Amino acid sequence: DAGITQSPRHKVTETGTPVTLRCHQTENHRYMYWYRQDPGHGLRLIHYSYGVKDTDKGEVSDGYSVSRSKTEDFLLTLESATSSQTSVYFCAISESPTDTQYFGPGTRLTVL
Amino acid sequence: AQSVTQPDIHITVSEGASLELRCNYSYGATPYLFWYVQSPGQGLQLLLKYFSGDTLVQGIKGFEAEFKRSQSSFNLRKPSVHWSDAAEYFCAVGSPDTGRRALTFGSGTRLQVQP
C-alpha cells in the first residue's frame, strides 16, 4: 500500500470554527489531491497540488483553501466550517497527472 | 468536460453468480479509465486501469473490464462473486492532456451479495 496517512481520522466541530486536515505521504509523489465524498456524488475534487507551493482549484473549492510547503504534506483548511462541509475527505497522491492515484484512509468530518 | 455515469446505484447478486457493473464516460478523446473499490469505512483501492493497448484489462481479485470505444463504456465484470466482494465500486476517468490533472468519478454502485 502507498504510504499515505490522514489526520485526524475523525473530527466533530461547530459551525464557524476553522478546521485543518492533514495529508502526509512517504512516496515522494509530486501530485496530491483532496476529494470529498458524499452519498450520491461519488468523489469530487476540492483542490490539488502539482508541486511544492503549486496548487489549483477543483470543482468544489468554495470554502476551502490548501497549502503545500513540503513535498510530503498537503493541508486542507476550512476557514469557517459550515454544515454543508460535513463529509468524508480523502487525500490521494500520484506520480504524474496521468498515473494511478492512491488514496488515503479518509477523514470523517462532522460540522454541527 | 469529461463525465462518468454509473447507471446502477445498487445491485444485488447471489454468491457465485456473475457480475457486471456498468460505466459510461463522456470525453472527446480516449481517456484513462479506472475502477476502484471501497469497503465500508475504508479508502479506495485500485482494481484495474486502462491506459492503452488491449481493451480487455485484468485486475485484482478476479475482476476484469473491457473498454469499448464505440459505446464509451468500461464495464467491470467478475465471473463468480464472493461474499467479500460486497462493497461500493467507482468508475473514474482521467484525461491524457495535462490541462486536466485529476480524476472524475462516477457516483458509485453499491454491490450487495446474497448467500
PDB file of N, CA and C in Angstrom, chain B residues 37-71:
ATOM      1  N   VAL B  37     -12.495   0.143  -5.725  1.00  0.00           N
ATOM      2  CA  VAL B  37     -13.450  -0.466  -4.814  1.00  0.00           C
ATOM      3  C   VAL B  37     -13.251   0.126  -3.425  1.00  0.00           C
ATOM      4  N   GLN B  38     -14.363   0.319  -2.742  1.00  0.00           N
ATOM      5  CA  GLN B  38     -14.320   0.869  -1.393  1.00  0.00           C
ATOM      6  C   GLN B  38     -15.155  -0.006  -0.466  1.00  0.00           C
ATOM      7  N   SER B  39     -14.490  -0.634   0.473  1.00  0.00           N
ATOM      8  CA  SER B  39     -15.198  -1.391   1.507  1.00  0.00           C
ATOM      9  C   SER B  39     -15.666  -0.410   2.574  1.00  0.00           C
ATOM     10  N   PRO B  40     -16.704  -0.765   3.331  1.00  0.00           N
ATOM     11  CA  PRO B  40     -17.265   0.160   4.330  1.00  0.00           C
ATOM     12  C   PRO B  40     -16.206   0.707   5.268  1.00  0.00           C
ATOM     13  N   GLY B  41     -16.179   2.021   5.399  1.00  0.00           N
ATOM     14  CA  GLY B  41     -15.257   2.666   6.315  1.00  0.00           C
ATOM     15  C   GLY B  41     -13.811   2.695   5.868  1.00  0.00           C
ATOM     16  N   GLN B  42     -13.591   2.304   4.620  1.00  0.00           N
ATOM     17  CA  GLN B  42     -12.221   2.229   4.118  1.00  0.00           C
ATOM     18  C   GLN B  42     -11.979   3.252   3.018  1.00  0.00           C
ATOM     19  N   GLY B  43     -10.721   3.366   2.643  1.00  0.00           N
ATOM     20  CA  GLY B  43     -10.375   4.193   1.493  1.00  0.00           C
ATOM     21  C   GLY B  43     -10.621   3.443   0.203  1.00  0.00           C
ATOM     22  N   LEU B  44     -10.204   4.004  -0.888  1.00  0.00           N
ATOM     23  CA  LEU B  44     -10.410   3.403  -2.195  1.00  0.00           C
ATOM     24  C   LEU B  44      -9.187   2.591  -2.606  1.00  0.00           C
ATOM     25  N   GLN B  45      -9.465   1.431  -3.154  1.00  0.00           N
ATOM     26  CA  GLN B  45      -8.404   0.549  -3.637  1.00  0.00           C
ATOM     27  C   GLN B  45      -8.554   0.368  -5.144  1.00  0.00           C
ATOM     28  N   LEU B  46      -7.458   0.472  -5.854  1.00  0.00           N
ATOM     29  CA  LEU B  46      -7.496   0.312  -7.300  1.00  0.00           C
ATOM     30  C   LEU B  46      -7.721  -1.151  -7.663  1.00  0.00           C
ATOM     31  N   LEU B  47      -8.732  -1.403  -8.502  1.00  0.00           N
ATOM     32  CA  LEU B  47      -8.986  -2.750  -9.013  1.00  0.00           C
ATOM     33  C   LEU B  47      -8.255  -2.983 -10.327  1.00  0.00           C
ATOM     34  N   LEU B  48      -8.366  -2.024 -11.231  1.00  0.00           N
ATOM     35  CA  LEU B  48      -7.721  -2.140 -12.523  1.00  0.00           C
ATOM     36  C   LEU B  48      -7.750  -0.795 -13.223  1.00  0.00           C
ATOM     37  N   LYS B  49      -6.983  -0.715 -14.307  1.00  0.00           N
ATOM     38  CA  LYS B  49      -6.909   0.534 -15.062  1.00  0.00           C
ATOM     39  C   LYS B  49      -6.655   0.237 -16.534  1.00  0.00           C
ATOM     40  N   TYR B  50      -7.104   1.157 -17.362  1.00  0.00           N
ATOM     41  CA  TYR B  50      -6.856   1.083 -18.798  1.00  0.00           C
ATOM     42  C   TYR B  50      -6.205   2.392 -19.233  1.00  0.00           C
ATOM     43  N   PHE B  51      -5.046   2.243 -19.866  1.00  0.00           N
ATOM     44  CA  PHE B  51      -4.385   3.413 -20.425  1.00  0.00           C
ATOM     45  C   PHE B  51      -4.350   3.322 -21.959  1.00  0.00           C
ATOM     46  N   SER B  52      -3.996   2.150 -22.469  1.00  0.00           N
ATOM     47  CA  SER B  52      -3.937   1.954 -23.914  1.00  0.00           C
ATOM     48  C   SER B  52      -3.728   0.469 -24.155  1.00  0.00           C
ATOM     49  N   GLY B  53      -3.754   0.081 -25.433  1.00  0.00           N
ATOM     50  CA  GLY B  53      -3.449  -1.308 -25.772  1.00  0.00           C
ATOM     51  C   GLY B  53      -4.662  -2.210 -25.685  1.00  0.00           C
ATOM     52  N   ASP B  54      -4.459  -3.412 -25.187  1.00  0.00           N
ATOM     53  CA  ASP B  54      -5.508  -4.421 -25.116  1.00  0.00           C
ATOM     54  C   ASP B  54      -6.725  -3.866 -24.387  1.00  0.00           C
ATOM     55  N   THR B  55      -7.865  -3.984 -25.012  1.00  0.00           N
ATOM     56  CA  THR B  55      -9.076  -3.381 -24.435  1.00  0.00           C
ATOM     57  C   THR B  55      -9.678  -4.203 -23.307  1.00  0.00           C
ATOM     58  N   LEU B  56      -9.229  -5.411 -23.127  1.00  0.00           N
ATOM     59  CA  LEU B  56      -9.678  -6.244 -22.002  1.00  0.00           C
ATOM     60  C   LEU B  56      -8.587  -6.213 -20.944  1.00  0.00           C
ATOM     61  N   VAL B  57      -8.948  -5.687 -19.793  1.00  0.00           N
ATOM     62  CA  VAL B  57      -7.966  -5.450 -18.744  1.00  0.00           C
ATOM     63  C   VAL B  57      -8.248  -6.364 -17.559  1.00  0.00           C
ATOM     64  N   GLN B  58      -7.227  -6.995 -17.080  1.00  0.00           N
ATOM     65  CA  GLN B  58      -7.358  -7.854 -15.902  1.00  0.00           C
ATOM     66  C   GLN B  58      -6.931  -7.080 -14.658  1.00  0.00           C
ATOM     67  N   GLY B  59      -7.651  -7.309 -13.584  1.00  0.00           N
ATOM     68  CA  GLY B  59      -7.325  -6.633 -12.349  1.00  0.00           C
ATOM     69  C   GLY B  59      -7.147  -7.600 -11.202  1.00  0.00           C
ATOM     70  N   ILE B  60      -7.172  -7.050 -10.011  1.00  0.00           N
ATOM     71  CA  ILE B  60      -7.029  -7.876  -8.814  1.00  0.00           C
ATOM     72  C   ILE B  60      -8.358  -8.513  -8.451  1.00  0.00           C
ATOM     73  N   LYS B  61      -8.307  -9.509  -7.601  1.00  0.00           N
ATOM     74  CA  LYS B  61      -9.486 -10.172  -7.045  1.00  0.00           C
ATOM     75  C   LYS B  61     -10.369 -10.808  -8.114  1.00  0.00           C
ATOM     76  N   GLY B  62      -9.813 -11.136  -9.269  1.00  0.00           N
ATOM     77  CA  GLY B  62     -10.560 -11.809 -10.311  1.00  0.00           C
ATOM     78  C   GLY B  62     -11.441 -10.916 -11.169  1.00  0.00           C
ATOM     79  N   PHE B  63     -11.308  -9.620 -11.044  1.00  0.00           N
ATOM     80  CA  PHE B  63     -12.087  -8.685 -11.839  1.00  0.00           C
ATOM     81  C   PHE B  63     -11.416  -8.414 -13.186  1.00  0.00           C
ATOM     82  N   GLU B  64     -12.255  -8.074 -14.162  1.00  0.00           N
ATOM     83  CA  GLU B  64     -11.784  -7.637 -15.448  1.00  0.00           C
ATOM     84  C   GLU B  64     -12.715  -6.548 -15.968  1.00  0.00           C
ATOM     85  N   ALA B  65     -12.232  -5.770 -16.906  1.00  0.00           N
ATOM     86  CA  ALA B  65     -13.063  -4.726 -17.511  1.00  0.00           C
ATOM     87  C   ALA B  65     -12.704  -4.631 -18.984  1.00  0.00           C
ATOM     88  N   GLU B  66     -13.683  -4.242 -19.753  1.00  0.00           N
ATOM     89  CA  GLU B  66     -13.484  -4.121 -21.187  1.00  0.00           C
ATOM     90  C   GLU B  66     -13.788  -2.707 -21.644  1.00  0.00           C
ATOM     91  N   PHE B  67     -12.834  -2.109 -22.326  1.00  0.00           N
ATOM     92  CA  PHE B  67     -13.009  -0.785 -22.893  1.00  0.00           C
ATOM     93  C   PHE B  67     -13.633  -0.929 -24.271  1.00  0.00           C
ATOM     94  N   LYS B  68     -14.776  -0.293 -24.467  1.00  0.00           N
ATOM     95  CA  LYS B  68     -15.449  -0.286 -25.768  1.00  0.00           C
ATOM     96  C   LYS B  68     -15.601   1.154 -26.225  1.00  0.00           C
ATOM     97  N   ARG B  69     -14.743   1.526 -27.137  1.00  0.00           N
ATOM     98  CA  ARG B  69     -14.728   2.918 -27.607  1.00  0.00           C
ATOM     99  C   ARG B  69     -16.045   3.286 -28.263  1.00  0.00           C
ATOM    100  N   SER B  70     -16.618   2.388 -29.047  1.00  0.00           N
ATOM    101  CA  SER B  70     -17.843   2.702 -29.792  1.00  0.00           C
ATOM    102  C   SER B  70     -19.019   2.958 -28.867  1.00  0.00           C
ATOM    103  N   GLN B  71     -18.976   2.380 -27.677  1.00  0.00           N
ATOM    104  CA  GLN B  71     -20.067   2.556 -26.715  1.00  0.00           C
ATOM    105  C   GLN B  71     -19.683   3.492 -25.573  1.00  0.00           C
TER     106      GLN B  71
END
